[in-house]
CSV table of C-alpha atoms and ligand atoms in Angstrom, one decimal:
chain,number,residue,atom,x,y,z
A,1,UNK,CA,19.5,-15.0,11.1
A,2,UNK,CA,16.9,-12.7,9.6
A,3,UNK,CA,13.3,-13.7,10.5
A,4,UNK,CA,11.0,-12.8,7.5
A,5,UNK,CA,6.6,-12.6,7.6
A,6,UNK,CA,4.7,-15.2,5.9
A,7,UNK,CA,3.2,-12.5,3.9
A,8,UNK,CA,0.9,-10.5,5.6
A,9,UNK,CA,0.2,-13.0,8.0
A,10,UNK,CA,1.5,-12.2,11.5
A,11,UNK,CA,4.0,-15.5,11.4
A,12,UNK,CA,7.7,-15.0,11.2
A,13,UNK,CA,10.2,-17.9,9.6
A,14,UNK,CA,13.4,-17.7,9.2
A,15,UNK,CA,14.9,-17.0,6.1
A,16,UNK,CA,17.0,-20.3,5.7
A,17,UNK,CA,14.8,-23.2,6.5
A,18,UNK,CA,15.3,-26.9,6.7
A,19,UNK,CA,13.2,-29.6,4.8
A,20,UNK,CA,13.4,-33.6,5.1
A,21,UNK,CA,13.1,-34.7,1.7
A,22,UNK,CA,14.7,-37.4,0.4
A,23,UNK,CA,16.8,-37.2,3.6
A,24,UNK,CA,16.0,-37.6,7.2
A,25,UNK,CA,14.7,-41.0,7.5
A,26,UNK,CA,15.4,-41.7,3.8
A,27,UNK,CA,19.1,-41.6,2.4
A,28,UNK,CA,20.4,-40.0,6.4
A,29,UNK,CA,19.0,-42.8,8.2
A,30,UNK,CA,21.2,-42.4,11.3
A,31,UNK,CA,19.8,-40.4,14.0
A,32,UNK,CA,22.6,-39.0,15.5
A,33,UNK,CA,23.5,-37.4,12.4
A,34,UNK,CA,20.0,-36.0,11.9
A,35,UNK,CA,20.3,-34.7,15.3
A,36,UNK,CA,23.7,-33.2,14.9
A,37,UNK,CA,22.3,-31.5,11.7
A,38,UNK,CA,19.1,-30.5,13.1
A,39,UNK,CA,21.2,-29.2,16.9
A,40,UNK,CA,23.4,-26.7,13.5
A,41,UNK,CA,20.1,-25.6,12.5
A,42,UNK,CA,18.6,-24.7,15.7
A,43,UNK,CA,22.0,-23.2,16.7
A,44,UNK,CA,21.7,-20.9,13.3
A,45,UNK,CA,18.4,-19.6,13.8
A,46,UNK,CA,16.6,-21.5,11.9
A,47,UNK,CA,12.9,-21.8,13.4
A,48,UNK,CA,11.4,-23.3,10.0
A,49,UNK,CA,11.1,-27.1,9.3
A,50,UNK,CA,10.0,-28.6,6.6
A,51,UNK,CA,8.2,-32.1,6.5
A,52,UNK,CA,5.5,-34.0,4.5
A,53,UNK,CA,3.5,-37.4,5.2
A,54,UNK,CA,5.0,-38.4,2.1
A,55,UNK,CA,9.0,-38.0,3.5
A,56,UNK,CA,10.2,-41.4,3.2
A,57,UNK,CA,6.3,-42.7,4.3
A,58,UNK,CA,6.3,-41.0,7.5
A,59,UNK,CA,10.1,-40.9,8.6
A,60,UNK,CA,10.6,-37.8,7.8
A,61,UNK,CA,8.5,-36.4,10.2
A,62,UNK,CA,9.5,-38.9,12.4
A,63,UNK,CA,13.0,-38.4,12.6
A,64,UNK,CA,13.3,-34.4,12.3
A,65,UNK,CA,11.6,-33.9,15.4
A,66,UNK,CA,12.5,-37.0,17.0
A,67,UNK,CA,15.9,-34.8,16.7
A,68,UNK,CA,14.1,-31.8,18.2
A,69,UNK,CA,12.7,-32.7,21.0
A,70,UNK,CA,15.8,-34.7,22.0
A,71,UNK,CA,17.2,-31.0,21.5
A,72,UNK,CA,14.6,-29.7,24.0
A,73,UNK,CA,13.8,-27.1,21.6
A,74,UNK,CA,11.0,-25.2,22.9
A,75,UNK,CA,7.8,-25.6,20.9
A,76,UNK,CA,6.9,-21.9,20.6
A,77,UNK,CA,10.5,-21.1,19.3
A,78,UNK,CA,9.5,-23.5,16.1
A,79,UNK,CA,7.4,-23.5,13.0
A,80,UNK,CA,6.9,-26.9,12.1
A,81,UNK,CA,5.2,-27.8,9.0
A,82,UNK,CA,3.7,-31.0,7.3
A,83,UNK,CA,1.7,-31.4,4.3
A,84,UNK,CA,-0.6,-33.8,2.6
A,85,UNK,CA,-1.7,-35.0,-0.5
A,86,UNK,CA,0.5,-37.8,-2.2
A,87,UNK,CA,-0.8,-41.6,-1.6
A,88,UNK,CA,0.2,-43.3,1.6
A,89,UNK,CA,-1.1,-47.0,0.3
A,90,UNK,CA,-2.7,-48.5,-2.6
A,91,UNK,CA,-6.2,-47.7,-0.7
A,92,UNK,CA,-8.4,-45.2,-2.8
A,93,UNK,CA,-8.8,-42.8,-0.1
A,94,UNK,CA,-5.2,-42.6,1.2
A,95,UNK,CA,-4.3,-39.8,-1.0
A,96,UNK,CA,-5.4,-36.3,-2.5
A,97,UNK,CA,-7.2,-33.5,-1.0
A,98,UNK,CA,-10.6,-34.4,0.0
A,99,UNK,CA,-12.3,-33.8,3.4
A,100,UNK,CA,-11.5,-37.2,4.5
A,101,UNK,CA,-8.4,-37.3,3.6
A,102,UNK,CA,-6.9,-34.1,4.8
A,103,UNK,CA,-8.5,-34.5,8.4
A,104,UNK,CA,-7.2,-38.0,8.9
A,105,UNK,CA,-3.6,-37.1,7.7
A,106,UNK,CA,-3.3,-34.1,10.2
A,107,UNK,CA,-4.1,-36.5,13.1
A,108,UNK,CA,-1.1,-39.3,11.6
A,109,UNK,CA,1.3,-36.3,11.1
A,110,UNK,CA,0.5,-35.0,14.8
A,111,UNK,CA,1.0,-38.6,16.0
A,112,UNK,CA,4.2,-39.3,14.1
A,113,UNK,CA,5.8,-36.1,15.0
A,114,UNK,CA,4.6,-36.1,19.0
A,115,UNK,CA,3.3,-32.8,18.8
A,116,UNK,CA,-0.3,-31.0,19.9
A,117,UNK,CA,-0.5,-28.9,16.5
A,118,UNK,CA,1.9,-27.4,13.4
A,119,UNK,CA,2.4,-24.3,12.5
A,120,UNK,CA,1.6,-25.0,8.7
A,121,UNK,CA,-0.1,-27.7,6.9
A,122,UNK,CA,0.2,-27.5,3.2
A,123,UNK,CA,-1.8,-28.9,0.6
A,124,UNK,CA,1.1,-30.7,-1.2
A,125,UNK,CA,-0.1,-30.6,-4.8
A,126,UNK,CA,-3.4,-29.0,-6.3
A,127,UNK,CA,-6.1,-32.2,-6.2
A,128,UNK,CA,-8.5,-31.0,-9.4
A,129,UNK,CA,-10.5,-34.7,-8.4
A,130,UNK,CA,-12.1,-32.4,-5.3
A,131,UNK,CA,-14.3,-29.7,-5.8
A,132,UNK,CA,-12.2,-26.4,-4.5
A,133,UNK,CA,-15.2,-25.6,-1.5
A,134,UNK,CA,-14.1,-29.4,-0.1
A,135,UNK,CA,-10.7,-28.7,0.3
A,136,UNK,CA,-10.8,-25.2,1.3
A,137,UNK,CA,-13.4,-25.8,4.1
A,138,UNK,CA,-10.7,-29.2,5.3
A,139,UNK,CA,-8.1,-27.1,5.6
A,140,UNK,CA,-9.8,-24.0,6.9
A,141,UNK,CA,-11.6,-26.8,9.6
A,142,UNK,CA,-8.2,-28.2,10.4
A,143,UNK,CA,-6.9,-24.4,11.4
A,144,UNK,CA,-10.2,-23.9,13.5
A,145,UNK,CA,-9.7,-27.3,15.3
A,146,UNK,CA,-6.1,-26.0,16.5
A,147,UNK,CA,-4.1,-28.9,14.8
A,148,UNK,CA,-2.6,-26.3,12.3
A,149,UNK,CA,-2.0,-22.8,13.1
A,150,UNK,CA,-2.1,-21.7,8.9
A,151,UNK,CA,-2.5,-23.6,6.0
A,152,UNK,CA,-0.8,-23.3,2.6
A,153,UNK,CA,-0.2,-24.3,-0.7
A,154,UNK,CA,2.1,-26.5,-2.7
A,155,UNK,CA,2.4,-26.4,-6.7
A,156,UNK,CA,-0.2,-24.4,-6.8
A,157,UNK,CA,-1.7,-22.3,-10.5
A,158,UNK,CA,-1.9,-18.7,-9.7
A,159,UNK,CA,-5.6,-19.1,-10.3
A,160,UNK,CA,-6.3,-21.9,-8.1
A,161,UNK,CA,-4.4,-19.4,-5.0
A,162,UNK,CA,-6.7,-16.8,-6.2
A,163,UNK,CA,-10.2,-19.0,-6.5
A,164,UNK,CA,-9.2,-20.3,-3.2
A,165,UNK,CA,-8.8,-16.8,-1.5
A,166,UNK,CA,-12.1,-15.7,-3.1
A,167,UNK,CA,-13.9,-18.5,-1.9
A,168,UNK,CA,-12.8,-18.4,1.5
A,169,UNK,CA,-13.4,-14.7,1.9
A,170,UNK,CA,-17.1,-14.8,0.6
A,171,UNK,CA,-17.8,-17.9,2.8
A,172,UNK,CA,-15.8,-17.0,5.9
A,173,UNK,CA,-13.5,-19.8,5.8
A,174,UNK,CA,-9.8,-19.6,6.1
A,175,UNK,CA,-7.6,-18.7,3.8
A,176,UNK,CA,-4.0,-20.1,2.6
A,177,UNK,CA,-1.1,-17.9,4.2
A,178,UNK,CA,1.7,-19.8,2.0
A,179,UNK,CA,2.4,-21.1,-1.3
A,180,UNK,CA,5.4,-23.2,-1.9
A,181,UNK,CA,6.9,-23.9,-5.4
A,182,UNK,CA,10.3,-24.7,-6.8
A,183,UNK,CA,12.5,-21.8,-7.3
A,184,UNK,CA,16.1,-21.3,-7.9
A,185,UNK,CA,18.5,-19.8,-10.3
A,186,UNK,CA,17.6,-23.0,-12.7
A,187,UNK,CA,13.8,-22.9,-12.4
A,188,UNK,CA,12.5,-19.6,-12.3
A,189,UNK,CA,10.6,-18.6,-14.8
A,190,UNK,CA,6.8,-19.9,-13.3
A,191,UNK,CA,7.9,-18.2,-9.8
A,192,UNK,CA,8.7,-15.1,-10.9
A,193,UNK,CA,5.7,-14.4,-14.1
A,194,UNK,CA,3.3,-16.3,-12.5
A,195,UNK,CA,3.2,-17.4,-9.1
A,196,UNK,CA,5.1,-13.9,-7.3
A,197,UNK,CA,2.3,-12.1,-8.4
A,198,UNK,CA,-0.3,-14.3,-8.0
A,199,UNK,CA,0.9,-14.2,-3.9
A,200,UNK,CA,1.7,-11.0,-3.8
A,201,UNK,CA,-1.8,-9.8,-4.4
A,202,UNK,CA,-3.5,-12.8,-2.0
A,203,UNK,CA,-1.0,-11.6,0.8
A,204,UNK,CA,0.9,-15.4,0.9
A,205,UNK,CA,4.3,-15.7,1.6
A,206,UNK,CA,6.4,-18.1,-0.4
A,207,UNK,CA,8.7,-20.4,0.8
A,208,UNK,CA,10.8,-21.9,-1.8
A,209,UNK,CA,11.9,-25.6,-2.4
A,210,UNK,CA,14.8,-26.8,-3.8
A,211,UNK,CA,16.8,-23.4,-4.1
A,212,UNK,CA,20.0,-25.3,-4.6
A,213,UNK,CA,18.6,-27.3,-7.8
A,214,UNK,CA,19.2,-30.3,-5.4
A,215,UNK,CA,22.6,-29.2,-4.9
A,216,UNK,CA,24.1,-28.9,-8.2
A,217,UNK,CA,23.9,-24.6,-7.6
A,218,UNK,CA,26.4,-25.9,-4.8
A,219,UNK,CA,29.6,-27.0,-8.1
A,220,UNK,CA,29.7,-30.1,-6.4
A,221,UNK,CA,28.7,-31.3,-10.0
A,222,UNK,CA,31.6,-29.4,-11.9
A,223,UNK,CA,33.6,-32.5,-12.3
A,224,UNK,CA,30.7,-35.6,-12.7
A,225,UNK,CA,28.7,-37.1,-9.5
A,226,UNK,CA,30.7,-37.3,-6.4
A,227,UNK,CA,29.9,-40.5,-4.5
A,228,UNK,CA,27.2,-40.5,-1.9
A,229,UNK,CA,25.4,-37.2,-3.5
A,230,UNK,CA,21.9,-37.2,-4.8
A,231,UNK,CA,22.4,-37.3,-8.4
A,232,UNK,CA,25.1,-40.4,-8.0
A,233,UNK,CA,22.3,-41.7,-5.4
A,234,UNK,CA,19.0,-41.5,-7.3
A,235,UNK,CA,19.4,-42.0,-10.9
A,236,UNK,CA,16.8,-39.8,-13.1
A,237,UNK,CA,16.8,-37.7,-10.7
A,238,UNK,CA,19.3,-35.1,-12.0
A,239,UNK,CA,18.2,-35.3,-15.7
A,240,UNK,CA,16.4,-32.1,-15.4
A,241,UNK,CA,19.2,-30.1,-14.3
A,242,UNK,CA,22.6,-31.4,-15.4
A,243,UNK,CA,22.1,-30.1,-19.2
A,244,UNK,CA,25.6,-28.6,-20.7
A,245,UNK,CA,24.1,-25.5,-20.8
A,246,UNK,CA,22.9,-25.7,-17.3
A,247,UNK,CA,26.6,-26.9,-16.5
A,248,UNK,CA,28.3,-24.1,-18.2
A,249,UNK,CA,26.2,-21.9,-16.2
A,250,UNK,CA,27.2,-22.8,-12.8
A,251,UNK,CA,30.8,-23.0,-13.5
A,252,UNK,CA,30.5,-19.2,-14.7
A,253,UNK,CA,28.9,-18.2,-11.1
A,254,UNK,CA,31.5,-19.4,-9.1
A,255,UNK,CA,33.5,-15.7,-10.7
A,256,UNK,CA,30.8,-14.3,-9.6
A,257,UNK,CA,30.8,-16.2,-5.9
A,258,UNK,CA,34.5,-15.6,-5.9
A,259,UNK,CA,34.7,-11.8,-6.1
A,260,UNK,CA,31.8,-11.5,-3.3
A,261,UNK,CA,33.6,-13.8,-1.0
A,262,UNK,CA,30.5,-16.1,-1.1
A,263,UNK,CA,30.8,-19.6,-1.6
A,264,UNK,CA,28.4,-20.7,-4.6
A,265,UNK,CA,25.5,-22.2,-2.4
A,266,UNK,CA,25.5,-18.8,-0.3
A,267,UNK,CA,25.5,-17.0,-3.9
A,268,UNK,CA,22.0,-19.2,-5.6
A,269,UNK,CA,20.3,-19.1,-1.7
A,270,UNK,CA,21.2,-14.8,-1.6
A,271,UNK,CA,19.7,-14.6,-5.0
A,272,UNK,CA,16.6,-16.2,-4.1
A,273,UNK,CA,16.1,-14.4,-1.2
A,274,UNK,CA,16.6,-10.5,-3.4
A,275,UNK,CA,13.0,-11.5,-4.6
A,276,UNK,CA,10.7,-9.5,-1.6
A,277,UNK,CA,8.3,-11.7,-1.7
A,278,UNK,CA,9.9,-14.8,-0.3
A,279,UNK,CA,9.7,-15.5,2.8
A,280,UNK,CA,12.2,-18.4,3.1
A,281,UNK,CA,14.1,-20.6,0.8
A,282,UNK,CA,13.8,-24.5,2.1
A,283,UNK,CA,17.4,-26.1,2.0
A,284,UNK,CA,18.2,-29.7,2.6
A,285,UNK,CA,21.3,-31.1,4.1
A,286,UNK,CA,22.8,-34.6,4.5
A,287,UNK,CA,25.7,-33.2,6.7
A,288,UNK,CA,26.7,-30.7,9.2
A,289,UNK,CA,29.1,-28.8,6.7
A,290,UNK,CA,26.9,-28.4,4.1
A,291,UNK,CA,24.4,-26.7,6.5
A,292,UNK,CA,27.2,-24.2,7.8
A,293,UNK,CA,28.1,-23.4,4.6
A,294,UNK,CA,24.1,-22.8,3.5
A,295,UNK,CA,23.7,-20.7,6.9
A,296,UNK,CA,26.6,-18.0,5.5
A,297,UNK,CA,24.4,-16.3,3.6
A,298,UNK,CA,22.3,-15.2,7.0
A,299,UNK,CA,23.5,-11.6,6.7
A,300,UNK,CA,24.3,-11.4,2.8
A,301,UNK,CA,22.9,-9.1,0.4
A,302,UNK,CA,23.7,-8.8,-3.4
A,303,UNK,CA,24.7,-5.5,-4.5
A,304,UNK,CA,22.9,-4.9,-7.8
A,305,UNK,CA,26.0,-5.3,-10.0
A,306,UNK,CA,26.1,-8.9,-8.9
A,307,UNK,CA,22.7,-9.4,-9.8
A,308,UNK,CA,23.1,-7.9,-13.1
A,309,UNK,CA,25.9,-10.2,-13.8
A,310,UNK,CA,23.9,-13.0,-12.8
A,311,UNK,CA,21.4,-12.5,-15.0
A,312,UNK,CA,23.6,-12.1,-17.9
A,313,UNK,CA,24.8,-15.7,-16.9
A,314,UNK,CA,21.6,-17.3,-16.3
A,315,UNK,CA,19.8,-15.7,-19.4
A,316,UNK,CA,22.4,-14.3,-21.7
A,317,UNK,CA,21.3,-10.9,-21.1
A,318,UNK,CA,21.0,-8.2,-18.0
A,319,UNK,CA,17.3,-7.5,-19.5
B,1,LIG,N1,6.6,-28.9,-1.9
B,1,LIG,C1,7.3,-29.8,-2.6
B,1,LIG,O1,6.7,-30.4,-3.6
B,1,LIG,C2,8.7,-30.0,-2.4
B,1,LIG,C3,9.5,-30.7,-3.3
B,1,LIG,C4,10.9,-30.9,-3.0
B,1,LIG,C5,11.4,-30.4,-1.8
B,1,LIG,N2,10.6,-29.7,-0.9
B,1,LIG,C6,11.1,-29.1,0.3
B,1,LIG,O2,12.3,-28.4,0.1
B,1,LIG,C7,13.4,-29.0,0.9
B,1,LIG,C8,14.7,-28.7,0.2
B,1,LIG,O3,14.7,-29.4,-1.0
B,1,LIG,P1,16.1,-29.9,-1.5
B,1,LIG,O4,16.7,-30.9,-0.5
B,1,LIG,O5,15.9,-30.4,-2.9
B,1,LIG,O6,16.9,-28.5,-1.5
B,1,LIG,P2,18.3,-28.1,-2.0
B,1,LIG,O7,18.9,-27.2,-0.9
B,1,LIG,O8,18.2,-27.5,-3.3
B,1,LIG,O9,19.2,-29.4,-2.1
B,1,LIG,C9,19.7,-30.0,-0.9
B,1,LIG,C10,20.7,-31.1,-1.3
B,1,LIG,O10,21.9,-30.5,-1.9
B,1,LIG,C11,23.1,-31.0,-1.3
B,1,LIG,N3,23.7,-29.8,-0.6
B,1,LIG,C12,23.0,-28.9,0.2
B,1,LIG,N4,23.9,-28.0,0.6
B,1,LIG,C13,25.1,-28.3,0.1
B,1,LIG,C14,26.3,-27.6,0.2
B,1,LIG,N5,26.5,-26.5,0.8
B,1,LIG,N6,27.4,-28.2,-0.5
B,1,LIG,C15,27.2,-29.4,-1.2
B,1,LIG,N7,26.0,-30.0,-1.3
B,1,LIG,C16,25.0,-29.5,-0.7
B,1,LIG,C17,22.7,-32.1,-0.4
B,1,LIG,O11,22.5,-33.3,-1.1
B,1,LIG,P3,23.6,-34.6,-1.2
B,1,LIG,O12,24.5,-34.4,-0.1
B,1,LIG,O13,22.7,-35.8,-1.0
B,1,LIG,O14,24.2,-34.5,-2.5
B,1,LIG,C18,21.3,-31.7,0.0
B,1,LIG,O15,20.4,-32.7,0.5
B,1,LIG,C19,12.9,-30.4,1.1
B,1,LIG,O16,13.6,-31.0,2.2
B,1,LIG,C20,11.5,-30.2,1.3
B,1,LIG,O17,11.2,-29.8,2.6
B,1,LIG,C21,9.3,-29.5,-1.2
């Protein structure tokens, strides 16, 4: 495993990670499994996981590192992470990014996960109901009172990452180390013209979500929606990728996978990681095989031909 900096923060994740969406706790609601898929993780390298209050209201958390500290994994070998801002009730103040909020949400993360601090806590969306000092000065107070190590951002505009750096560098608060948006060979355009540079210049790291378009970079789409997968699982929720065009694409990168020796998922997670400035792309996985298979692309690097071929496919030119 190749360990990568959070920007120019001193923090080192690994450069496959492992999130709990829609997964652990949710549609993988039996322990030992997440515990078997965790134990691959750990076993990889990974030291990144990926949570939110939100993950199947609090299970989530619950059951990833109910699964790592039935591991025994020591604490300082992890970077756990958590984040906040979706609604947890119908109650007015149980969502969003004000003071309140965010400082009563690390404490319920902390308790559901049975842990002192985490390593990041993200702001999970933009909140543009709280005035930018508010949730700057929560976060940044949450980092000073040791129940986060960093703080980061989620979904963020490039000019919301750079207000927020300004702000907390003329008022001496802390700043966001992380931003974490979608990005994978099907959604791409926003990382790379907007948010890359955007990072690059505050110093962030990003950690990217859903580099497997939910799975369907994997071809397990090809021939319709296998049983049990997401797309046959949550309906809607595959609209946004499974176009023709979209289709056609994937089927032409398995050539592509093929002559490499790479199986398609290694191919879309080693094209993520050719961009410098991510630090780690965030998979998900409902079984052990799909994990190994995500962990082969550890020590891969695509030769620029393969890129070039790539783009051709994805854009219909090498521009
Ligand atoms: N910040 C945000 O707003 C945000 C939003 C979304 C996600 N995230 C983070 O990103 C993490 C990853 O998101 P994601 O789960 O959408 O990532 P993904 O890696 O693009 O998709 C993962 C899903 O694809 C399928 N899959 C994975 N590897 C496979 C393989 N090798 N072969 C066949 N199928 C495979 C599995 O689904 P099935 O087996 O069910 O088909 C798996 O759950 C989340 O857990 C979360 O931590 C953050």
């Amino acid at each position: 495993m190749i360990y990568r900096k959070l920007g120019r923060s001193g923090l080192k994740v690994s450069q496959v990670s492992l999130g709990a969406w829609t997964t652990y706790g949710g549609s993988v609601q039996d322990q030992q499994l997440v515990r078997d898929i965790v134990a691959k993780a750990v076993e990889g390298g990974i030291n990144f996981f990926d949570n939110a209050d939100i993950y199947a209201r609090g299970e989530g958390e619950r059951f990833m590192t109910a699964a790592l500290h039935d591991l025994d994994v020591p604490r300082h070998h992890l970077v756990l992470s958590s984040k906040v801002f979706w609604p947890m009730s119908d109650d007015v103040n149980d969502r969003g990014l004000s003071r309140k909020h965010v400082l009563e949400s690390i404490d319920m993360t902390l308790e559901r996960m049975q842990v002192d601090y985490v390593d990041l806590y993200f702001a999970h969306r933009y909140d543009p109901e709280v005035p930018m000092e508010e949730i700057v000065e929560a976060f940044s107070d949450v980092v000073r009172s040791g129940r986060a190590l960093y703080w980061g951002t989620s979904e963020w505009s490039a000019a919301q990452i750079a207000e927020a750096h300004a702000l907390a560098r003329a008022s001496g608060m802390v700043a966001p180390v992380v931003e974490q948006p979608q990005y994978s060979m099907l959604y791409r355009e926003r990382v790379e013209q907007q948010i890359l540079p955007a990072t690059t210049a505050a110093g962030m790291g990003v950690v990217a979500w859903s580099p497997l378009a939910m799975g369907m970079l994997t071809g397990k789409y090809d021939e319709g929606l296998p049983e049990g997968s997401r797309f046959a699982q949550n309906e809607g929720m595959g609209e946004r990728y499974m176009t023709e065009a979209n289709k056609e694409r994937v089927r032409a990168l398995k050539a592509v996978a093929d002559d490499l020796g790479l199986t398609r998922a290694q191919l879309a997670l080693a094209w993520v990681l050719r961009q410098e400035g991510v630090s780690s792309v965030i998979t998900g996985a409902t079984r052990v095989n799909q994990l190994e298979d995500n962990l082969g692309v550890a020590d891969v690097t695509l030769p620029a031909d393969a890129i070039e071929r790539i783009e051709t496919i994805l854009t219909g030119s090498a521009d």
